[in-house]
Short mmCIF file of C-alpha atoms in Angstrom, two decimals:
data_model
loop_
_atom_site.label_atom_id
_atom_site.label_comp_id
_atom_site.label_asym_id
_atom_site.label_seq_id
_atom_site.Cartn_x
_atom_site.Cartn_y
_atom_site.Cartn_z
CA UNK A 57 0.00 0.00 0.00
CA UNK A 58 1.19 3.48 -0.79
CA UNK A 59 2.16 5.44 2.25
CA UNK A 60 -0.37 8.09 3.15
CA UNK A 61 1.42 11.28 4.02
CA UNK A 62 0.86 12.93 7.41
CA UNK A 63 -0.06 16.21 5.71
CA UNK A 64 -2.74 14.52 3.69
CA UNK A 65 -4.21 12.88 6.76
CA UNK A 66 -4.15 16.17 8.57
CA UNK A 67 -6.14 17.65 5.73
CA UNK A 68 -8.65 14.84 6.00
CA UNK A 69 -8.91 15.63 9.65
CA UNK A 70 -9.64 19.26 8.85
CA UNK A 71 -12.43 18.29 6.53
CA UNK A 72 -13.77 15.80 8.99
CA UNK A 73 -13.85 18.36 11.75
CA UNK A 74 -15.80 20.71 9.53
CA UNK A 75 -18.29 17.98 8.81
CA UNK A 76 -18.82 17.14 12.42
CA UNK A 77 -19.61 20.71 13.32
CA UNK A 78 -22.25 20.69 10.62
CA UNK A 79 -24.28 18.27 12.70
CA UNK A 80 -26.49 21.17 13.63
CA UNK A 81 -28.60 20.92 16.72
CA UNK A 82 -31.87 22.57 16.41
CA UNK A 83 -35.45 23.39 15.77
CA UNK A 84 -37.42 24.20 12.68
CA UNK A 85 -35.22 26.67 10.85
CA UNK A 86 -31.86 26.34 9.12
CA UNK A 87 -30.92 22.82 8.12
CA UNK A 88 -27.16 23.09 8.60
CA UNK A 89 -26.88 25.15 11.76
CA UNK A 90 -28.75 26.27 14.84
CA UNK A 91 -31.52 28.80 15.37
CA UNK A 92 -32.58 31.14 18.17
CA UNK A 93 -36.19 29.99 18.22
CA UNK A 94 -37.46 28.99 21.66
CA UNK A 95 -37.74 25.58 23.26
CA UNK A 96 -40.73 25.33 25.56
CA UNK A 97 -39.85 24.96 29.22
CA UNK A 98 -39.95 21.32 30.20
CA UNK A 99 -40.30 20.19 26.60
CA UNK A 100 -37.88 18.30 24.43
CA UNK A 101 -37.02 17.89 20.78
CA UNK A 102 -35.28 14.97 19.12
CA UNK A 103 -33.57 15.31 15.80
CA UNK A 104 -32.33 12.42 13.71
CA UNK A 105 -29.99 13.25 10.85
CA UNK A 106 -28.33 11.28 8.11
CA UNK A 107 -25.44 12.98 6.36
CA UNK A 108 -23.27 11.84 3.54
CA UNK A 109 -20.04 13.63 2.74
CA UNK A 110 -18.14 13.10 -0.49
CA UNK A 111 -14.65 14.43 -1.12
CA UNK A 112 -12.60 13.86 -4.21
CA UNK A 113 -8.99 14.19 -5.19
CA UNK A 114 -8.57 16.55 -8.08
CA UNK A 115 -4.82 16.92 -7.99
CA UNK A 116 -2.88 13.73 -7.37
CA UNK A 117 -2.55 10.34 -9.09
CA UNK A 118 -3.48 8.60 -5.84
CA UNK A 119 -7.10 9.32 -6.71
CA UNK A 120 -7.89 9.81 -3.09
CA UNK A 121 -11.49 9.40 -2.06
CA UNK A 122 -12.98 10.17 1.30
CA UNK A 123 -16.53 9.31 2.20
CA UNK A 124 -18.12 9.89 5.56
CA UNK A 125 -21.52 8.78 6.77
CA UNK A 126 -22.74 10.51 9.90
CA UNK A 127 -25.88 9.85 11.90
CA UNK A 128 -26.00 12.57 14.52
CA UNK A 129 -28.75 12.26 17.11
CA UNK A 130 -29.64 15.60 18.64
CA UNK A 131 -31.55 16.04 21.89
CA UNK A 132 -32.82 19.43 23.02
CA UNK A 133 -34.36 20.32 26.39
CA UNK A 134 -35.94 23.57 27.49
CA UNK A 135 -34.79 24.20 31.06
CA UNK A 136 -36.48 27.61 31.19
CA UNK A 137 -38.22 29.66 28.49
CA UNK A 138 -34.85 31.23 27.69
CA UNK A 139 -32.32 28.51 28.49
CA UNK A 140 -32.05 25.37 26.41
CA UNK A 141 -29.56 22.53 26.51
CA UNK A 142 -28.48 20.60 23.43
CA UNK A 143 -26.67 17.33 23.07
CA UNK A 144 -25.30 15.95 19.80
CA UNK A 145 -24.35 12.26 19.72
CA UNK A 146 -22.86 11.27 16.35
CA UNK A 147 -22.45 7.81 14.92
CA UNK A 148 -19.76 7.89 12.25
CA UNK A 149 -18.45 5.75 9.46
CA UNK A 150 -15.48 7.11 7.59
CA UNK A 151 -13.39 5.55 4.94
CA UNK A 152 -10.36 6.81 3.08
CA UNK A 153 -9.50 5.04 -0.17
CA UNK A 154 -6.38 5.55 -2.25
CA UNK A 155 -4.99 3.97 -5.43
CA UNK A 156 -1.89 1.90 -4.95
CA UNK A 157 0.14 -0.28 -7.33
CA UNK A 158 -1.73 -3.25 -5.88
CA UNK A 159 -5.16 -1.67 -6.28
CA UNK A 160 -7.50 0.43 -4.21
CA UNK A 161 -6.84 0.29 -0.47
CA UNK A 162 -8.96 1.64 2.32
CA UNK A 163 -8.61 2.53 5.97
CA UNK A 164 -11.25 3.79 8.32
CA UNK A 165 -13.48 3.10 11.27
CA UNK A 166 -17.06 3.37 12.42
CA UNK A 167 -18.75 3.93 15.74
CA UNK A 168 -19.56 6.64 18.25
CA UNK A 169 -17.90 9.99 17.64
CA UNK A 170 -17.31 12.92 19.94
CA UNK A 171 -20.40 14.13 21.78
CA UNK A 172 -21.09 17.86 21.82
CA UNK A 173 -23.10 19.59 24.54
CA UNK A 174 -24.41 23.13 24.22
CA UNK A 175 -26.26 25.67 26.32
CA UNK A 176 -28.14 28.49 24.60
CA UNK A 177 -29.62 31.49 26.35
CA UNK A 178 -32.08 33.89 24.71
CA UNK A 179 -30.65 37.30 25.54
CA UNK A 180 -33.00 39.39 23.42
CA UNK A 181 -36.61 38.55 22.66
CA UNK A 182 -38.82 40.93 20.70
CA UNK A 183 -42.19 39.35 20.04
CA UNK A 184 -44.94 40.88 17.96
CA UNK A 185 -48.13 39.47 16.45
CA UNK A 186 -47.02 36.78 13.99
CA UNK A 187 -43.34 37.63 14.31
CA UNK A 188 -40.32 37.40 16.56
CA UNK A 189 -36.72 38.52 16.81
CA UNK A 190 -34.36 36.50 18.99
CA UNK A 191 -30.70 36.88 19.82
CA UNK A 192 -29.10 34.03 21.69
CA UNK A 193 -25.49 33.38 22.68
CA UNK A 194 -24.47 29.76 23.08
CA UNK A 195 -21.61 27.92 24.69
CA UNK A 196 -20.58 24.35 24.33
CA UNK A 197 -17.99 21.67 24.69
CA UNK A 198 -17.01 18.80 22.44
CA UNK A 199 -16.23 15.83 24.63
CA UNK A 200 -13.66 13.13 23.81
CA UNK A 201 -16.18 10.29 23.73
CA UNK A 202 -15.14 8.82 20.40
CA UNK A 203 -12.49 6.15 20.05
CA UNK A 204 -9.12 7.84 19.53
CA UNK A 205 -6.84 4.83 19.54
CA UNK A 206 -8.39 2.59 16.89
CA UNK A 207 -6.11 0.20 15.01
CA UNK A 208 -6.22 -1.92 11.89
CA UNK A 209 -3.86 -4.36 10.23
CA UNK A 210 -1.43 -1.55 9.48
CA UNK A 211 -1.33 -0.37 13.06
CA UNK A 212 -2.87 2.62 14.81
CA UNK A 213 -5.06 4.69 12.56
CA UNK A 214 -3.75 8.19 12.03
CA UNK A 215 -5.43 10.66 14.34
CA UNK A 216 -7.63 12.24 11.65
CA UNK A 217 -9.11 8.85 10.83
CA UNK A 218 -9.94 8.16 14.46
CA UNK A 219 -13.60 8.56 15.43
CA UNK A 220 -12.75 10.91 18.27
CA UNK A 221 -10.25 13.68 18.67
CA UNK A 222 -9.38 12.77 22.25
CA UNK A 223 -9.48 16.45 23.17
CA UNK A 224 -11.84 18.71 25.10
CA UNK A 225 -12.84 21.49 22.72
CA UNK A 226 -14.87 24.50 23.88
CA UNK A 227 -16.99 26.53 21.49
CA UNK A 228 -19.04 29.71 21.67
CA UNK A 229 -21.21 31.72 19.35
CA UNK A 230 -24.18 33.93 18.78
CA UNK A 231 -27.29 33.24 16.71
CA UNK A 232 -29.90 35.73 15.56
CA UNK A 233 -33.30 34.73 14.21
CA UNK A 234 -36.07 36.80 12.66
CA UNK A 235 -39.23 34.87 11.92
CA UNK A 236 -42.62 35.81 10.51
CA UNK A 237 -45.44 33.66 9.23
CA UNK A 238 -44.12 33.95 5.67
CA UNK A 239 -40.35 33.79 6.02
CA UNK A 240 -37.43 33.38 8.37
CA UNK A 241 -33.82 34.51 8.42
CA UNK A 242 -31.02 33.29 10.66
CA UNK A 243 -27.43 34.34 11.15
CA UNK A 244 -24.85 32.74 13.39
CA UNK A 245 -21.21 33.27 14.20
CA UNK A 246 -19.26 30.74 16.19
CA UNK A 247 -15.76 29.81 17.22
CA UNK A 248 -14.42 26.46 18.35
CA UNK A 249 -11.07 26.34 20.13
CA UNK A 250 -9.63 22.90 19.54
CA UNK A 251 -7.13 21.57 22.01
CA UNK A 252 -4.30 19.08 21.80
CA UNK A 253 -4.58 15.36 22.31
CA UNK A 254 -2.41 12.46 21.19
CA UNK A 255 0.26 14.96 20.14
CA UNK A 256 -2.16 16.38 17.60
CA UNK A 257 -4.25 19.54 17.56
CA UNK A 258 -6.90 20.42 15.02
CA UNK A 259 -6.86 24.08 14.07
CA UNK A 260 -9.40 26.36 15.68
CA UNK A 261 -12.49 26.95 13.59
CA UNK A 262 -14.63 30.03 12.96
CA UNK A 263 -17.96 30.00 11.15
CA UNK A 264 -20.37 32.49 9.68
CA UNK A 265 -23.70 30.90 8.82
CA UNK A 266 -26.69 32.51 7.14
CA UNK A 267 -30.06 31.10 6.20
CA UNK A 268 -33.28 32.27 4.62
CA UNK A 269 -36.49 30.26 4.48
CA UNK A 270 -39.63 31.14 2.54
CA UNK A 271 -43.01 29.52 3.03
CA UNK A 272 -44.25 28.28 -0.32
CA UNK A 273 -47.24 26.25 0.87
CA UNK A 274 -49.94 26.92 1.85
CA UNK A 275 -50.07 30.16 -0.09
CA UNK A 276 -52.87 31.47 2.13
CA UNK A 277 -53.18 30.43 5.73
CA UNK A 278 -56.43 28.86 6.77
CA UNK A 279 -57.66 28.28 10.31
CA UNK A 280 -55.87 26.11 12.82
CA UNK A 281 -52.28 24.98 12.49
CA UNK A 282 -51.58 23.95 8.91
CA UNK A 283 -48.28 22.35 8.04
CA UNK A 284 -45.83 24.65 6.27
CA UNK A 285 -43.54 23.86 3.35
CA UNK A 286 -40.44 26.04 3.18
CA UNK A 287 -37.77 26.55 0.59
CA UNK A 288 -34.46 26.92 2.40
CA UNK A 289 -31.12 28.39 1.41
CA UNK A 290 -28.27 28.05 3.88
CA UNK A 291 -24.81 29.53 3.53
CA UNK A 292 -21.82 28.29 5.53
CA UNK A 293 -18.54 30.17 5.53
CA UNK A 294 -15.96 28.14 7.45
CA UNK A 295 -12.43 29.17 8.28
CA UNK A 296 -9.95 26.90 9.96
CA UNK A 297 -6.57 27.54 11.46
CA UNK A 298 -3.64 25.30 10.64
CA UNK A 299 -3.42 22.00 12.48
CA UNK A 300 -0.46 21.15 14.65
CA UNK A 301 1.49 17.95 15.09
CA UNK A 302 3.87 17.82 18.04
CA UNK A 303 3.42 21.55 18.49
CA UNK A 304 4.38 22.46 14.92
CA UNK A 305 2.12 23.86 12.22
CA UNK A 306 1.15 21.53 9.43
CA UNK A 307 1.67 23.33 6.15
CA UNK A 308 -1.05 21.51 4.24
CA UNK A 309 -3.87 22.38 6.54
CA UNK A 310 -6.32 25.17 7.26
CA UNK A 311 -8.18 27.35 4.88
CA UNK A 312 -11.60 28.68 4.04
CA UNK A 313 -14.62 27.00 2.49
CA UNK A 314 -17.94 28.51 1.49
CA UNK A 315 -20.94 26.24 1.02
CA UNK A 316 -24.38 27.05 -0.33
CA UNK A 317 -27.12 24.63 0.62
CA UNK A 318 -30.50 24.75 -1.07
CA UNK A 319 -33.07 22.64 0.69
CA UNK A 320 -36.69 21.98 1.43
CA UNK A 321 -38.43 21.65 4.77
CA UNK A 322 -41.87 20.35 5.79
CA UNK A 323 -42.93 21.65 9.19
CA UNK A 324 -45.93 20.44 11.16
CA UNK A 325 -46.92 20.74 14.82
CA UNK A 326 -45.18 17.55 15.89
CA UNK A 327 -42.43 16.95 13.37
CA UNK A 328 -40.19 18.39 10.71
CA UNK A 329 -38.82 16.59 7.67
CA UNK A 330 -36.12 18.27 5.64
CA UNK A 331 -33.33 17.79 3.18
CA UNK A 332 -30.51 19.88 1.75
CA UNK A 333 -27.46 19.50 -0.44
CA UNK A 334 -24.40 21.54 0.46
CA UNK A 335 -22.34 22.55 -2.51
CA UNK A 336 -18.92 24.17 -2.25
CA UNK A 337 -19.03 27.55 -3.91
CA UNK A 338 -15.46 28.48 -3.10
CA UNK A 339 -12.55 26.74 -1.42
CA UNK A 340 -9.36 28.47 -0.47
CA UNK A 341 -7.40 25.67 1.11
CA UNK A 342 -3.73 25.52 1.88
CA UNK A 343 -1.58 22.87 0.24
CA UNK A 344 -3.00 20.10 -1.88
CA UNK A 345 -6.02 18.82 -0.04
CA UNK A 346 -9.11 16.89 -1.02
CA UNK A 347 -11.90 19.01 -2.39
CA UNK A 348 -15.47 18.96 -1.17
CA UNK A 349 -17.72 17.43 -3.79
CA UNK A 350 -21.11 17.53 -2.13
CA UNK A 351 -22.79 16.92 1.19
CA UNK A 352 -26.32 15.60 1.54
CA UNK A 353 -28.44 15.92 4.64
CA UNK A 354 -31.84 14.44 5.42
CA UNK A 355 -33.28 15.00 8.81
CA UNK A 356 -36.38 14.74 10.94
CA UNK A 357 -37.23 16.42 14.23
CA UNK A 358 -39.89 15.53 16.79
CA UNK A 359 -41.53 17.52 19.54
CA UNK A 360 -42.23 15.62 22.72
CA UNK B 750 -82.26 56.09 68.62
CA UNK B 751 -79.71 53.26 68.69
CA UNK B 752 -82.29 50.86 67.24
CA UNK B 753 -82.98 53.28 64.38
CA UNK B 754 -79.28 53.56 63.57
CA UNK B 755 -78.90 49.77 63.71
CA UNK B 756 -81.94 49.31 61.45
CA UNK B 757 -80.59 51.77 58.90
CA UNK B 758 -77.20 50.05 59.00
CA UNK B 759 -78.67 46.59 58.39
CA UNK B 760 -80.84 47.96 55.60
CA UNK B 761 -77.84 49.66 53.94
CA UNK B 762 -75.84 46.40 54.13
CA UNK B 763 -78.64 44.44 52.53
CA UNK B 764 -79.06 46.97 49.73
CA UNK B 765 -75.44 47.84 49.07
CA UNK B 766 -73.63 44.77 50.33
CA UNK B 767 -72.21 41.95 48.28
CA UNK B 768 -74.46 39.77 46.21
CA UNK B 769 -72.83 36.38 45.90
CA UNK B 770 -73.28 34.06 42.95
CA UNK B 771 -71.46 31.68 40.66
CA UNK B 772 -69.15 32.66 37.81
CA UNK B 773 -66.72 30.87 35.59
CA UNK B 774 -64.50 31.66 32.66
CA UNK B 775 -65.66 29.15 30.09
CA UNK B 776 -63.56 30.35 27.17
CA UNK B 777 -60.44 32.44 26.72
CA UNK B 778 -58.71 33.50 23.54
CA UNK B 779 -55.15 34.67 24.07
CA UNK B 780 -53.00 36.45 21.52
CA UNK B 781 -49.64 34.64 21.42
CA UNK B 782 -47.05 37.10 20.17
CA UNK B 783 -43.97 35.64 18.51
CA UNK B 784 -45.62 32.37 17.46
CA UNK B 785 -44.87 32.09 13.76
CA UNK B 786 -44.42 28.45 12.84
CA UNK B 787 -46.36 25.22 13.39
CA UNK B 788 -43.53 23.53 15.28
CA UNK B 789 -43.64 26.32 17.89
CA UNK B 790 -47.43 26.04 18.23
CA UNK B 791 -47.10 22.61 19.82
CA UNK B 792 -45.36 23.98 22.89
CA UNK B 793 -47.99 26.67 23.29
CA UNK B 794 -50.78 24.10 23.12
CA UNK B 795 -49.03 21.86 25.60
CA UNK B 796 -48.49 24.57 28.19
CA UNK B 797 -52.00 25.99 27.85
CA UNK B 798 -53.56 22.54 28.24
CA UNK B 799 -51.96 22.40 31.69
CA UNK B 800 -53.76 25.52 32.88
CA UNK B 801 -56.30 24.40 35.50
CA UNK B 802 -59.79 24.05 34.12
CA UNK B 803 -58.79 23.88 30.45
CA UNK B 804 -60.42 21.11 28.46
CA UNK B 805 -59.20 21.91 24.98
CA UNK B 806 -56.87 24.31 23.17
CA UNK B 807 -57.09 25.37 19.55
CA UNK B 808 -54.29 27.40 18.02
CA UNK B 809 -54.89 29.58 14.98
CA UNK B 810 -51.62 30.43 13.26
CA UNK B 811 -53.05 33.07 10.95
CA UNK B 812 -54.66 34.96 13.82
CA UNK B 813 -51.79 34.27 16.20
CA UNK B 814 -54.20 33.15 18.89
CA UNK B 815 -54.94 30.18 21.12
CA UNK B 816 -58.51 29.53 22.23
CA UNK B 817 -59.01 27.67 25.49
CA UNK B 818 -62.29 26.02 26.32
CA UNK B 819 -63.16 24.91 29.82
CA UNK B 820 -63.51 21.28 30.72
CA UNK B 821 -66.94 20.08 31.78
CA UNK B 822 -68.05 21.44 35.14
CA UNK B 823 -64.88 23.48 35.44
CA UNK B 824 -63.64 27.02 34.82
CA UNK B 825 -60.40 28.30 33.40
CA UNK B 826 -57.84 29.77 35.80
CA UNK B 827 -57.36 32.59 33.36
CA UNK B 828 -54.84 34.44 35.49
CA UNK B 829 -52.39 31.60 34.81
CA UNK B 830 -52.60 31.94 31.04
CA UNK B 831 -49.87 34.59 30.58
CA UNK B 832 -47.39 32.53 32.58
CA UNK B 833 -48.18 29.44 30.52
CA UNK B 834 -47.50 31.39 27.32
CA UNK B 835 -44.26 32.72 28.77
CA UNK B 836 -43.11 29.22 29.67
CA UNK B 837 -43.76 28.18 26.10
CA UNK B 838 -41.24 30.85 25.10
CA UNK B 839 -43.63 33.51 23.82
CA UNK B 840 -45.36 36.69 24.92
CA UNK B 841 -48.96 36.88 25.97
CA UNK B 842 -50.97 39.66 24.34
CA UNK B 843 -54.63 40.48 24.74
CA UNK B 844 -56.96 37.92 26.30
CA UNK B 845 -60.62 37.80 25.35
CA UNK B 846 -62.79 35.78 27.71
CA UNK B 847 -66.31 34.49 27.96
CA UNK B 848 -67.34 34.36 31.60
CA UNK B 849 -70.55 33.44 33.33
CA UNK B 850 -71.66 34.36 36.81
CA UNK B 851 -73.52 36.80 38.97
CA UNK B 852 -72.67 40.32 39.93
CA UNK B 853 -71.61 41.73 43.24
CA UNK B 854 -71.45 45.44 43.84
CA UNK B 855 -69.04 46.70 46.45
CA UNK B 856 -69.12 50.31 47.53
CA UNK B 857 -68.40 50.12 51.22
CA UNK B 858 -64.67 50.71 50.74
CA UNK B 859 -63.34 53.25 48.27
CA UNK B 860 -64.83 53.62 44.82
CA UNK B 861 -67.77 51.54 43.69
CA UNK B 862 -66.69 48.21 42.26
CA UNK B 863 -68.70 45.82 40.18
CA UNK B 864 -67.51 42.24 40.32
CA UNK B 865 -68.42 39.19 38.36
CA UNK B 866 -67.90 36.52 40.95
CA UNK B 867 -67.73 32.83 41.46
CA UNK B 868 -69.02 31.48 44.72
CA UNK B 869 -66.53 28.66 44.87
CA UNK B 870 -64.05 29.78 42.24
CA UNK B 871 -60.67 31.38 42.46
CA UNK B 872 -61.53 33.80 39.69
CA UNK B 873 -63.34 37.02 40.45
CA UNK B 874 -63.47 39.55 37.66
CA UNK B 875 -63.66 43.28 38.21
CA UNK B 876 -65.73 44.98 35.54
CA UNK B 877 -63.84 47.96 34.14
CA UNK B 878 -64.38 50.76 31.65
CA UNK B 879 -68.17 50.49 31.82
CA UNK B 880 -70.12 53.09 29.89
CA UNK B 881 -72.90 54.92 31.73
CA UNK B 882 -75.51 52.78 30.00
CA UNK B 883 -73.64 49.59 30.85
CA UNK B 884 -73.22 50.66 34.46
CA UNK B 885 -76.92 51.36 34.77
CA UNK B 886 -77.81 48.02 33.24
CA UNK B 887 -75.31 46.20 35.41
CA UNK B 888 -76.75 47.78 38.53
CA UNK B 889 -80.22 46.59 37.56
CA UNK B 890 -78.97 43.08 36.84
CA UNK B 891 -77.08 42.99 40.11
CA UNK B 892 -80.20 43.85 42.06
CA UNK B 893 -82.02 40.97 40.37
CA UNK B 894 -79.14 38.56 41.07
CA UNK B 895 -79.25 37.60 37.41
CA UNK B 896 -76.88 35.00 35.98
CA UNK B 897 -74.94 36.61 33.15
CA UNK B 898 -72.61 35.70 30.33
CA UNK B 899 -70.07 38.38 29.54
CA UNK B 900 -67.65 38.59 26.64
CA UNK B 901 -64.79 41.03 26.69
CA UNK B 902 -61.12 41.78 27.07
CA UNK B 903 -59.33 40.72 30.21
CA UNK B 904 -56.92 43.09 31.96
CA UNK B 905 -54.41 41.44 34.26
CA UNK B 906 -52.40 43.46 36.75
CA UNK B 907 -50.20 42.23 39.54
CA UNK B 908 -51.75 42.32 43.00
CA UNK B 909 -55.12 43.37 41.62
CA UNK B 910 -58.24 41.55 40.62
CA UNK B 911 -58.39 40.64 36.94
CA UNK B 912 -60.39 43.27 35.08
CA UNK B 913 -63.01 42.48 32.46
CA UNK B 914 -63.96 45.12 29.92
CA UNK B 915 -67.25 43.70 28.63
CA UNK B 916 -68.22 43.96 24.98
CA UNK B 917 -71.34 41.88 25.38
CA UNK B 918 -73.55 41.21 28.39
CA UNK B 919 -76.16 38.51 28.10
CA UNK B 920 -78.76 37.73 30.73
CA UNK B 921 -78.90 33.95 30.67
CA UNK B 922 -82.16 33.78 32.56
CA UNK B 923 -84.04 35.93 30.09
CA UNK B 924 -82.39 34.35 27.06
#
């Protein structure tokens, strides 16, 4: 098997980290990130997601191919009308395949990934008839619950192919939501400070997310609580610092990616069903990394 | 002389004193500000269903309202409605109620007050913003001890009786 370079694996790790943070907790609203809409006190929401990530190698003869399947389970609980707690438990299956003189070879693992917990507090709430404006800071921590010492026939998997980072990674951000009966807009900024584990440190990550949703059905609202059908357009601008190995920067790591994600969302009283495809509009990555091809998300959420 | 004063006092109490009767809020329609999507409506329904006396809740997204109807043989603890809406994560606006009961006129302390009361209920409504014609009619109905159905906007203030500004007054006994 061809040797897989550390820089290349680091780049895979960068991509993988980006994908994990796209396992958005949440309510009815954006599909790829969180919202500031309220969670009723004493009430919970479950969200089941299925995500497929495809990355392709456009530059090297190794014809590298990375696919990741993620099934994040999100639980949300309203502690008070303004304070909500979120938990994201991902199941992951990732596989890296490269061309070698003896054929295609793969390495990877599957299982529980790193759990993320979040607390969100509604700092500003401006309600009006059939409309609301919410501003909510949030704070969280990614816990090292995923396996970070997995091995295969070739020995220990490189850190980026492990299911867990092994590190405790705090994150913070702010989300703003404006919602009316006809449309909704969300904006979020966030920062995740990744820490070192196993002599490896993923670069810190900053995000700017935007979303607009437009109700397309029913055109005119009747009595009661009709289900809504929304067209959704999410935008994800993601910047990542260089990774470090043994305290030294990895040259082929870090960079900026901008995704646009058109989607559709069916919202009823008890559940939401939605789907979106994230397409890379621009990628300014350092070195010679894999390129994002597409990311598909289908999801459902339940009130309980 | 003392007997005359005592007689006048008893007579005044009988004429001006409280007239007890039964009253209950049988329906309340609350404006839920900030509720703009079906998924959010579920939490509002759930919290309002837990208000004592509520038998059913119907949310209307277009109107931005939730209508509560009392369970059989019960009345709605309408003063708890704003807190239920707040716990759902939204803001309570105007509350329109339909209440039934009898009137009690109090004028022994401070200004004259007209109350729609429940004999065994926690909810007593103070009638507010009555026009002269309404006040005159209410006084007549109070003297008769009539059972009434009133529809109007509820005014809630801390440490005060809930106020009812009636739009419609119906004498159930003459209906």
